[in-house]
Every structure is written in C-alpha cells, then in structure tokens.
Amino acid sequence: MLVSGAYHLLSLDRLLASRAWLQGFVEADRFRAVVAAGLIYVCAVVLSVPASLVLTIICGFLFGIVTGALLAVASATTGAAIVFSIGRGPAGDLLRRVAGPRLSRLAEGFRRDAFGYIAFLRLLPIFPFWMTNLAPAACGVRLRTFVLATMLGLLPGAFVYAATGAAIEDVVAAHESGKAACRAAGSLACDEALAVSALVTPKMVAGLASLAAFALLSVVLRRRFGTKDPLGEP
C-alpha cells in the first residue's frame, strides 16, 4: 500500500501529524503503548496479514532499536506459536492434503535438523510466514524447538528493520528544520515535498547499510544451503 498509494497519502506532513499523535500516545503511557503495539502485531501474524516488516519498522520508530526489535520478535513469535498450535489440528490436516508430496520433502529437512531448518526459513523468508508456522506443526516439530528457532531466526532482521525505523526520526527532524528555515526565509513553497538530500542522515545511512548487509547475508546463506526451493521446486 505504501508503494502504490496516492501521493497525498504519502505526504510527509500527514505522516508528521500521525507521528505526533503516536509519540504522544507513547509518552502518555509507554507500557500501555508497548502492549497495544504487541497485540496489534500478534493479531496481524495470527490473521496472516503481510505487514510484519512494516510493523517492525514502526516499532523501531516508536520505541527505539532495541525495544522495537525485541517487541517485534516477541510478538511475531507469540503469533507464530498460536498459528503453530492451530496447525496441530484441522489446519495441519488441510496443509498435508494440499501440499501432498511437497510437504514430505519439507518434513525431511525438519527431521534432519528441525531447529536449524526453522531458523534458516525465518532468516530467509522464502515462504509466507503462515506457511512456515503451519508446516513444522504438520511435520511433528516440538513447540519448544519451534519457538526458540523462530526467535533466533527473526532477531537479525528485526534489529535491521527496527534500526531503519529509528532512523525515520532523523529524517523527520531534518524535514522540520528545513521547513522552519524555509519559512524564516519567507519562501512560499515550504509545504512542498521533502528534498531528497534531507533523507541522507547518519542513522538512515546506517539503516540502509544494514539492510544491504542483511540482503548480502541472505544471498550467501542461500548459496551455502542450496538455491532450490525447500519444497523441492527449482
């Protein structure tokens, strides 16, 4: 939605208004805000809403890198554990019928090293999150193994995306500073879009560098463990 939305919906001034409300909500009661954000994240995972990346960035923006990343990992793992538990029942039977022989190939990976295989699938999101929640349950993986591997696999990406979110504050500050200077100079075009140069802040550069390093790590691991689809498809 962020990519395809209309330009006015992406207006930084509109985002600034939302930012002020959100930060006010956090400052009024940080614990309540953390709980609310966590519940929203868990619900998104349980309902299979593809918003984990965006929610992790928002957590980093609102609560900082460490708190935001840990909140995202805890919430994603909790939601995944709920879906995993559901997968031990009728949902697992449905997955086995739909996946057929492909699931047996995935099960082979879980039998060889369930912990490492789940952590690998979390680190490299080859499949939709809901599938990597249901498949281990259908293949008989223990809940403890699933939860610990999920947490470990999600941690690197969570810190990268939370750092990216935390860097947004610098971009916003640069925009506000530039806008104030523009108005002080008596310009009439101060409400125009943010200049690209204002996006180049130390935190944003660090966030983008982290994203690049994470992408490179994904490529290396994919080559190390093979480029074929774990379900047996090229």
PDB file of C-alpha atoms in Angstrom:
ATOM      1  CA  MET A   1       0.000   0.000   0.000  1.00  0.00           C
ATOM      2  CA  LEU A   2       2.898   2.366   0.769  1.00  0.00           C
ATOM      3  CA  VAL A   3       4.223   1.825  -2.748  1.00  0.00           C
ATOM      4  CA  SER A   4       1.006   2.093  -4.712  1.00  0.00           C
ATOM      5  CA  GLY A   5      -0.869   4.699  -2.631  1.00  0.00           C
ATOM      6  CA  ALA A   6      -1.668   8.165  -3.852  1.00  0.00           C
ATOM      7  CA  TYR A   7       0.962  10.860  -3.371  1.00  0.00           C
ATOM      8  CA  HIS A   8      -1.108  12.845  -0.876  1.00  0.00           C
ATOM      9  CA  LEU A   9      -1.342   9.805   1.370  1.00  0.00           C
ATOM     10  CA  LEU A  10       2.452   9.737   1.436  1.00  0.00           C
ATOM     11  CA  SER A  11       2.718  13.418   2.302  1.00  0.00           C
ATOM     12  CA  LEU A  12       5.358  13.826   4.985  1.00  0.00           C
ATOM     13  CA  ASP A  13       3.210  16.473   6.653  1.00  0.00           C
ATOM     14  CA  ARG A  14       0.450  13.884   7.067  1.00  0.00           C
ATOM     15  CA  LEU A  15       2.966  11.450   8.470  1.00  0.00           C
ATOM     16  CA  LEU A  16       4.145  14.180  10.822  1.00  0.00           C
ATOM     17  CA  ALA A  17       0.602  14.551  12.150  1.00  0.00           C
ATOM     18  CA  SER A  18       0.364  10.812  12.767  1.00  0.00           C
ATOM     19  CA  ARG A  19       3.825  10.831  14.303  1.00  0.00           C
ATOM     20  CA  ALA A  20       2.843  13.497  16.798  1.00  0.00           C
ATOM     21  CA  TRP A  21      -0.253  11.529  17.855  1.00  0.00           C
ATOM     22  CA  LEU A  22       1.629   8.240  18.108  1.00  0.00           C
ATOM     23  CA  GLN A  23       4.505   9.719  20.058  1.00  0.00           C
ATOM     24  CA  GLY A  24       2.043  11.445  22.361  1.00  0.00           C
ATOM     25  CA  PHE A  25       0.354   8.077  22.946  1.00  0.00           C
ATOM     26  CA  VAL A  26       3.732   6.512  23.767  1.00  0.00           C
ATOM     27  CA  GLU A  27       4.789   9.349  26.080  1.00  0.00           C
ATOM     28  CA  ALA A  28       1.472   9.287  27.948  1.00  0.00           C
ATOM     29  CA  ASP A  29       1.916   5.641  28.955  1.00  0.00           C
ATOM     30  CA  ARG A  30       4.848   3.786  27.403  1.00  0.00           C
ATOM     31  CA  PHE A  31       3.861   0.410  28.885  1.00  0.00           C
ATOM     32  CA  ARG A  32       0.329   0.701  27.502  1.00  0.00           C
ATOM     33  CA  ALA A  33       1.726   1.670  24.107  1.00  0.00           C
ATOM     34  CA  VAL A  34       4.082  -1.323  24.067  1.00  0.00           C
ATOM     35  CA  VAL A  35       1.238  -3.688  24.982  1.00  0.00           C
ATOM     36  CA  ALA A  36      -1.041  -2.184  22.328  1.00  0.00           C
ATOM     37  CA  ALA A  37       1.644  -2.433  19.641  1.00  0.00           C
ATOM     38  CA  GLY A  38       2.379  -6.017  20.665  1.00  0.00           C
ATOM     39  CA  LEU A  39      -1.273  -7.037  20.474  1.00  0.00           C
ATOM     40  CA  ILE A  40      -1.642  -5.468  17.029  1.00  0.00           C
ATOM     41  CA  TYR A  41       1.478  -7.320  15.853  1.00  0.00           C
ATOM     42  CA  VAL A  42       0.286 -10.665  17.265  1.00  0.00           C
ATOM     43  CA  CYS A  43      -3.124 -10.264  15.635  1.00  0.00           C
ATOM     44  CA  ALA A  44      -1.502  -9.438  12.289  1.00  0.00           C
ATOM     45  CA  VAL A  45       0.568 -12.643  12.457  1.00  0.00           C
ATOM     46  CA  VAL A  46      -2.357 -14.832  13.529  1.00  0.00           C
ATOM     47  CA  LEU A  47      -4.551 -13.400  10.763  1.00  0.00           C
ATOM     48  CA  SER A  48      -1.686 -13.780   8.254  1.00  0.00           C
ATOM     49  CA  VAL A  49      -1.647 -10.071   7.386  1.00  0.00           C
ATOM     50  CA  PRO A  50       1.599  -9.480   5.417  1.00  0.00           C
ATOM     51  CA  ALA A  51       2.681  -6.485   7.483  1.00  0.00           C
ATOM     52  CA  SER A  52       5.471  -7.816   9.696  1.00  0.00           C
ATOM     53  CA  LEU A  53       8.209  -5.776   8.047  1.00  0.00           C
ATOM     54  CA  VAL A  54       6.255  -2.515   8.251  1.00  0.00           C
ATOM     55  CA  LEU A  55       5.186  -3.209  11.840  1.00  0.00           C
ATOM     56  CA  THR A  56       8.797  -3.886  12.848  1.00  0.00           C
ATOM     57  CA  ILE A  57       9.881  -0.586  11.298  1.00  0.00           C
ATOM     58  CA  ILE A  58       7.090   1.202  13.184  1.00  0.00           C
ATOM     59  CA  CYS A  59       8.159  -0.466  16.444  1.00  0.00           C
ATOM     60  CA  GLY A  60      11.701   0.790  15.869  1.00  0.00           C
ATOM     61  CA  PHE A  61      10.407   4.263  15.112  1.00  0.00           C
ATOM     62  CA  LEU A  62       8.230   4.470  18.232  1.00  0.00           C
ATOM     63  CA  PHE A  63      10.302   2.597  20.825  1.00  0.00           C
ATOM     64  CA  GLY A  64      13.889   2.664  19.576  1.00  0.00           C
ATOM     65  CA  ILE A  65      16.094  -0.024  18.089  1.00  0.00           C
ATOM     66  CA  VAL A  66      16.458  -2.452  20.996  1.00  0.00           C
ATOM     67  CA  THR A  67      12.955  -2.209  22.447  1.00  0.00           C
ATOM     68  CA  GLY A  68      11.388  -2.115  18.986  1.00  0.00           C
ATOM     69  CA  ALA A  69      13.306  -5.160  17.749  1.00  0.00           C
ATOM     70  CA  LEU A  70      12.663  -7.225  20.877  1.00  0.00           C
ATOM     71  CA  LEU A  71       8.984  -6.276  20.842  1.00  0.00           C
ATOM     72  CA  ALA A  72       8.708  -7.314  17.200  1.00  0.00           C
ATOM     73  CA  VAL A  73      10.439 -10.650  17.818  1.00  0.00           C
ATOM     74  CA  ALA A  74       8.355 -11.408  20.915  1.00  0.00           C
ATOM     75  CA  SER A  75       5.106 -10.507  19.155  1.00  0.00           C
ATOM     76  CA  ALA A  76       5.933 -12.369  15.944  1.00  0.00           C
ATOM     77  CA  THR A  77       6.996 -15.444  17.909  1.00  0.00           C
ATOM     78  CA  THR A  78       3.829 -15.359  20.029  1.00  0.00           C
ATOM     79  CA  GLY A  79       1.623 -15.092  16.956  1.00  0.00           C
ATOM     80  CA  ALA A  80       3.605 -17.827  15.222  1.00  0.00           C
ATOM     81  CA  ALA A  81       3.226 -20.112  18.254  1.00  0.00           C
ATOM     82  CA  ILE A  82      -0.546 -19.601  18.182  1.00  0.00           C
ATOM     83  CA  VAL A  83      -0.715 -20.497  14.489  1.00  0.00           C
ATOM     84  CA  PHE A  84       1.623 -23.449  15.142  1.00  0.00           C
ATOM     85  CA  SER A  85      -0.753 -24.753  17.815  1.00  0.00           C
ATOM     86  CA  ILE A  86      -3.671 -24.432  15.396  1.00  0.00           C
ATOM     87  CA  GLY A  87      -1.604 -26.312  12.819  1.00  0.00           C
ATOM     88  CA  ARG A  88      -1.537 -29.364  15.051  1.00  0.00           C
ATOM     89  CA  GLY A  89      -5.267 -29.745  14.478  1.00  0.00           C
ATOM     90  CA  PRO A  90      -7.502 -29.491  11.388  1.00  0.00           C
ATOM     91  CA  ALA A  91      -5.271 -26.852   9.764  1.00  0.00           C
ATOM     92  CA  GLY A  92      -2.420 -29.348   9.726  1.00  0.00           C
ATOM     93  CA  ASP A  93      -4.588 -31.972   8.052  1.00  0.00           C
ATOM     94  CA  LEU A  94      -5.619 -29.439   5.409  1.00  0.00           C
ATOM     95  CA  LEU A  95      -1.989 -28.472   4.756  1.00  0.00           C
ATOM     96  CA  ARG A  96      -0.991 -32.106   4.379  1.00  0.00           C
ATOM     97  CA  ARG A  97      -3.754 -32.653   1.813  1.00  0.00           C
ATOM     98  CA  VAL A  98      -2.943 -29.503  -0.150  1.00  0.00           C
ATOM     99  CA  ALA A  99       0.841 -29.808  -0.088  1.00  0.00           C
ATOM    100  CA  GLY A 100       0.917 -33.554  -0.742  1.00  0.00           C
ATOM    101  CA  PRO A 101       4.398 -34.908  -1.651  1.00  0.00           C
ATOM    102  CA  ARG A 102       5.986 -31.471  -1.321  1.00  0.00           C
ATOM    103  CA  LEU A 103       5.311 -31.445   2.413  1.00  0.00           C
ATOM    104  CA  SER A 104       7.181 -34.738   2.793  1.00  0.00           C
ATOM    105  CA  ARG A 105      10.259 -33.061   1.278  1.00  0.00           C
ATOM    106  CA  LEU A 106       9.932 -30.209   3.742  1.00  0.00           C
ATOM    107  CA  ALA A 107       9.454 -32.729   6.552  1.00  0.00           C
ATOM    108  CA  GLU A 108      12.786 -34.288   5.622  1.00  0.00           C
ATOM    109  CA  GLY A 109      14.509 -31.008   6.424  1.00  0.00           C
ATOM    110  CA  PHE A 110      12.739 -30.831   9.784  1.00  0.00           C
ATOM    111  CA  ARG A 111      13.760 -34.404  10.587  1.00  0.00           C
ATOM    112  CA  ARG A 112      17.425 -33.699   9.782  1.00  0.00           C
ATOM    113  CA  ASP A 113      17.682 -30.544  11.886  1.00  0.00           C
ATOM    114  CA  ALA A 114      14.369 -29.004  12.926  1.00  0.00           C
ATOM    115  CA  PHE A 115      15.945 -26.154  14.893  1.00  0.00           C
ATOM    116  CA  GLY A 116      18.417 -25.121  12.193  1.00  0.00           C
ATOM    117  CA  TYR A 117      15.922 -25.533   9.372  1.00  0.00           C
ATOM    118  CA  ILE A 118      13.273 -23.362  11.045  1.00  0.00           C
ATOM    119  CA  ALA A 119      15.849 -20.702  11.944  1.00  0.00           C
ATOM    120  CA  PHE A 120      17.046 -20.716   8.326  1.00  0.00           C
ATOM    121  CA  LEU A 121      13.490 -20.298   6.995  1.00  0.00           C
ATOM    122  CA  ARG A 122      12.952 -17.382   9.398  1.00  0.00           C
ATOM    123  CA  LEU A 123      16.191 -15.698   8.425  1.00  0.00           C
ATOM    124  CA  LEU A 124      15.392 -16.076   4.726  1.00  0.00           C
ATOM    125  CA  PRO A 125      11.657 -15.523   4.181  1.00  0.00           C
ATOM    126  CA  ILE A 126      11.374 -17.950   1.255  1.00  0.00           C
ATOM    127  CA  PHE A 127       7.782 -18.812   2.107  1.00  0.00           C
ATOM    128  CA  PRO A 128       4.860 -16.825   3.524  1.00  0.00           C
ATOM    129  CA  PHE A 129       5.023 -16.510   7.300  1.00  0.00           C
ATOM    130  CA  TRP A 130       1.835 -18.529   7.781  1.00  0.00           C
ATOM    131  CA  MET A 131       3.289 -21.491   5.892  1.00  0.00           C
ATOM    132  CA  THR A 132       6.438 -21.595   7.991  1.00  0.00           C
ATOM    133  CA  ASN A 133       4.153 -21.572  11.054  1.00  0.00           C
ATOM    134  CA  LEU A 134       1.896 -24.413   9.940  1.00  0.00           C
ATOM    135  CA  ALA A 135       4.355 -26.717   8.179  1.00  0.00           C
ATOM    136  CA  PRO A 136       6.527 -27.525  11.248  1.00  0.00           C
ATOM    137  CA  ALA A 137       3.389 -28.350  13.241  1.00  0.00           C
ATOM    138  CA  ALA A 138       2.132 -30.635  10.485  1.00  0.00           C
ATOM    139  CA  CYS A 139       5.559 -32.319  10.441  1.00  0.00           C
ATOM    140  CA  GLY A 140       5.586 -33.030  14.165  1.00  0.00           C
ATOM    141  CA  VAL A 141       8.156 -30.460  15.330  1.00  0.00           C
ATOM    142  CA  ARG A 142       8.082 -29.786  19.073  1.00  0.00           C
ATOM    143  CA  LEU A 143       6.662 -26.432  20.186  1.00  0.00           C
ATOM    144  CA  ARG A 144       9.768 -25.597  22.263  1.00  0.00           C
ATOM    145  CA  THR A 145      12.054 -26.180  19.283  1.00  0.00           C
ATOM    146  CA  PHE A 146       9.771 -24.142  17.037  1.00  0.00           C
ATOM    147  CA  VAL A 147       9.614 -21.164  19.408  1.00  0.00           C
ATOM    148  CA  LEU A 148      13.357 -20.999  20.129  1.00  0.00           C
ATOM    149  CA  ALA A 149      14.322 -21.388  16.456  1.00  0.00           C
ATOM    150  CA  THR A 150      11.767 -18.771  15.436  1.00  0.00           C
ATOM    151  CA  MET A 151      13.140 -16.253  17.928  1.00  0.00           C
ATOM    152  CA  LEU A 152      16.727 -16.847  16.845  1.00  0.00           C
ATOM    153  CA  GLY A 153      15.903 -16.655  13.139  1.00  0.00           C
ATOM    154  CA  LEU A 154      13.897 -13.447  13.471  1.00  0.00           C
ATOM    155  CA  LEU A 155      16.393 -11.497  15.602  1.00  0.00           C
ATOM    156  CA  PRO A 156      18.847 -10.319  12.889  1.00  0.00           C
ATOM    157  CA  GLY A 157      16.173  -8.987  10.551  1.00  0.00           C
ATOM    158  CA  ALA A 158      14.215  -7.425  13.423  1.00  0.00           C
ATOM    159  CA  PHE A 159      17.211  -5.344  14.534  1.00  0.00           C
ATOM    160  CA  VAL A 160      17.893  -4.260  10.946  1.00  0.00           C
ATOM    161  CA  TYR A 161      14.312  -3.136  10.311  1.00  0.00           C
ATOM    162  CA  ALA A 162      13.935  -1.565  13.752  1.00  0.00           C
ATOM    163  CA  ALA A 163      17.128   0.424  13.113  1.00  0.00           C
ATOM    164  CA  THR A 164      15.628   1.600   9.833  1.00  0.00           C
ATOM    165  CA  GLY A 165      12.508   2.712  11.694  1.00  0.00           C
ATOM    166  CA  ALA A 166      14.521   4.534  14.345  1.00  0.00           C
ATOM    167  CA  ALA A 167      16.304   6.436  11.570  1.00  0.00           C
ATOM    168  CA  ILE A 168      12.988   7.900  10.382  1.00  0.00           C
ATOM    169  CA  GLU A 169      13.052  10.307  13.330  1.00  0.00           C
ATOM    170  CA  ASP A 170      16.217  11.915  11.935  1.00  0.00           C
ATOM    171  CA  VAL A 171      14.552  12.301   8.542  1.00  0.00           C
ATOM    172  CA  VAL A 172      11.522  13.919  10.150  1.00  0.00           C
ATOM    173  CA  ALA A 173      13.714  16.245  12.190  1.00  0.00           C
ATOM    174  CA  ALA A 174      15.592  17.248   9.041  1.00  0.00           C
ATOM    175  CA  HIS A 175      12.288  17.992   7.332  1.00  0.00           C
ATOM    176  CA  GLU A 176      11.034  20.134  10.209  1.00  0.00           C
ATOM    177  CA  SER A 177      14.318  22.029  10.405  1.00  0.00           C
ATOM    178  CA  GLY A 178      14.330  22.670   6.669  1.00  0.00           C
ATOM    179  CA  LYS A 179      10.713  23.774   6.726  1.00  0.00           C
ATOM    180  CA  ALA A 180      11.353  26.188   9.591  1.00  0.00           C
ATOM    181  CA  ALA A 181      14.335  27.667   7.763  1.00  0.00           C
ATOM    182  CA  CYS A 182      12.247  27.975   4.614  1.00  0.00           C
ATOM    183  CA  ARG A 183       9.511  29.877   6.419  1.00  0.00           C
ATOM    184  CA  ALA A 184      12.065  32.106   8.141  1.00  0.00           C
ATOM    185  CA  ALA A 185      13.421  32.996   4.696  1.00  0.00           C
ATOM    186  CA  GLY A 186       9.918  33.995   3.595  1.00  0.00           C
ATOM    187  CA  SER A 187       9.560  31.335   0.914  1.00  0.00           C
ATOM    188  CA  LEU A 188       6.103  30.388  -0.319  1.00  0.00           C
ATOM    189  CA  ALA A 189       6.969  26.781  -1.199  1.00  0.00           C
ATOM    190  CA  CYS A 190       7.672  25.427   2.282  1.00  0.00           C
ATOM    191  CA  ASP A 191       4.887  22.831   2.122  1.00  0.00           C
ATOM    192  CA  GLU A 192       6.432  21.045  -0.849  1.00  0.00           C
ATOM    193  CA  ALA A 193       7.742  17.513  -0.555  1.00  0.00           C
ATOM    194  CA  LEU A 194      10.892  16.871   1.427  1.00  0.00           C
ATOM    195  CA  ALA A 195      14.111  17.283  -0.531  1.00  0.00           C
ATOM    196  CA  VAL A 196      15.959  14.066  -1.232  1.00  0.00           C
ATOM    197  CA  SER A 197      19.120  15.446   0.364  1.00  0.00           C
ATOM    198  CA  ALA A 198      17.314  15.643   3.706  1.00  0.00           C
ATOM    199  CA  LEU A 199      16.919  11.882   3.702  1.00  0.00           C
ATOM    200  CA  VAL A 200      20.687  11.420   3.941  1.00  0.00           C
ATOM    201  CA  THR A 201      21.174  11.271   7.716  1.00  0.00           C
ATOM    202  CA  PRO A 202      23.703   9.140   9.630  1.00  0.00           C
ATOM    203  CA  LYS A 203      21.048   6.818  11.044  1.00  0.00           C
ATOM    204  CA  MET A 204      19.359   6.414   7.675  1.00  0.00           C
ATOM    205  CA  VAL A 205      22.687   5.607   6.024  1.00  0.00           C
ATOM    206  CA  ALA A 206      23.408   3.081   8.783  1.00  0.00           C
ATOM    207  CA  GLY A 207      19.943   1.581   8.360  1.00  0.00           C
ATOM    208  CA  LEU A 208      20.330   1.236   4.606  1.00  0.00           C
ATOM    209  CA  ALA A 209      23.810  -0.248   5.066  1.00  0.00           C
ATOM    210  CA  SER A 210      22.362  -2.783   7.492  1.00  0.00           C
ATOM    211  CA  LEU A 211      19.649  -3.693   5.003  1.00  0.00           C
ATOM    212  CA  ALA A 212      22.286  -4.182   2.299  1.00  0.00           C
ATOM    213  CA  ALA A 213      24.404  -6.356   4.608  1.00  0.00           C
ATOM    214  CA  PHE A 214      21.340  -8.403   5.554  1.00  0.00           C
ATOM    215  CA  ALA A 215      20.483  -8.908   1.889  1.00  0.00           C
ATOM    216  CA  LEU A 216      24.071  -9.992   1.193  1.00  0.00           C
ATOM    217  CA  LEU A 217      23.923 -12.446   4.091  1.00  0.00           C
ATOM    218  CA  SER A 218      20.717 -13.873   2.642  1.00  0.00           C
ATOM    219  CA  VAL A 219      22.416 -14.438  -0.714  1.00  0.00           C
ATOM    220  CA  VAL A 220      25.409 -16.119   0.931  1.00  0.00           C
ATOM    221  CA  LEU A 221      23.233 -18.403   3.031  1.00  0.00           C
ATOM    222  CA  ARG A 222      21.028 -19.265   0.072  1.00  0.00           C
ATOM    223  CA  ARG A 223      24.105 -20.329  -1.901  1.00  0.00           C
ATOM    224  CA  ARG A 224      25.539 -22.159   1.100  1.00  0.00           C
ATOM    225  CA  PHE A 225      22.418 -24.211   1.717  1.00  0.00           C
ATOM    226  CA  GLY A 226      21.418 -24.515  -1.915  1.00  0.00           C
ATOM    227  CA  THR A 227      19.262 -22.404  -4.225  1.00  0.00           C
ATOM    228  CA  LYS A 228      16.494 -24.931  -4.694  1.00  0.00           C
ATOM    229  CA  ASP A 229      13.110 -24.464  -3.162  1.00  0.00           C
ATOM    230  CA  PRO A 230      12.976 -26.442   0.110  1.00  0.00           C
ATOM    231  CA  LEU A 231       9.706 -27.894  -1.094  1.00  0.00           C
ATOM    232  CA  GLY A 232      11.548 -29.483  -3.970  1.00  0.00           C
ATOM    233  CA  GLU A 233      10.790 -26.939  -6.670  1.00  0.00           C
ATOM    234  CA  PRO A 234      13.649 -25.198  -8.574  1.00  0.00           C
TER     235      PRO A 234
END
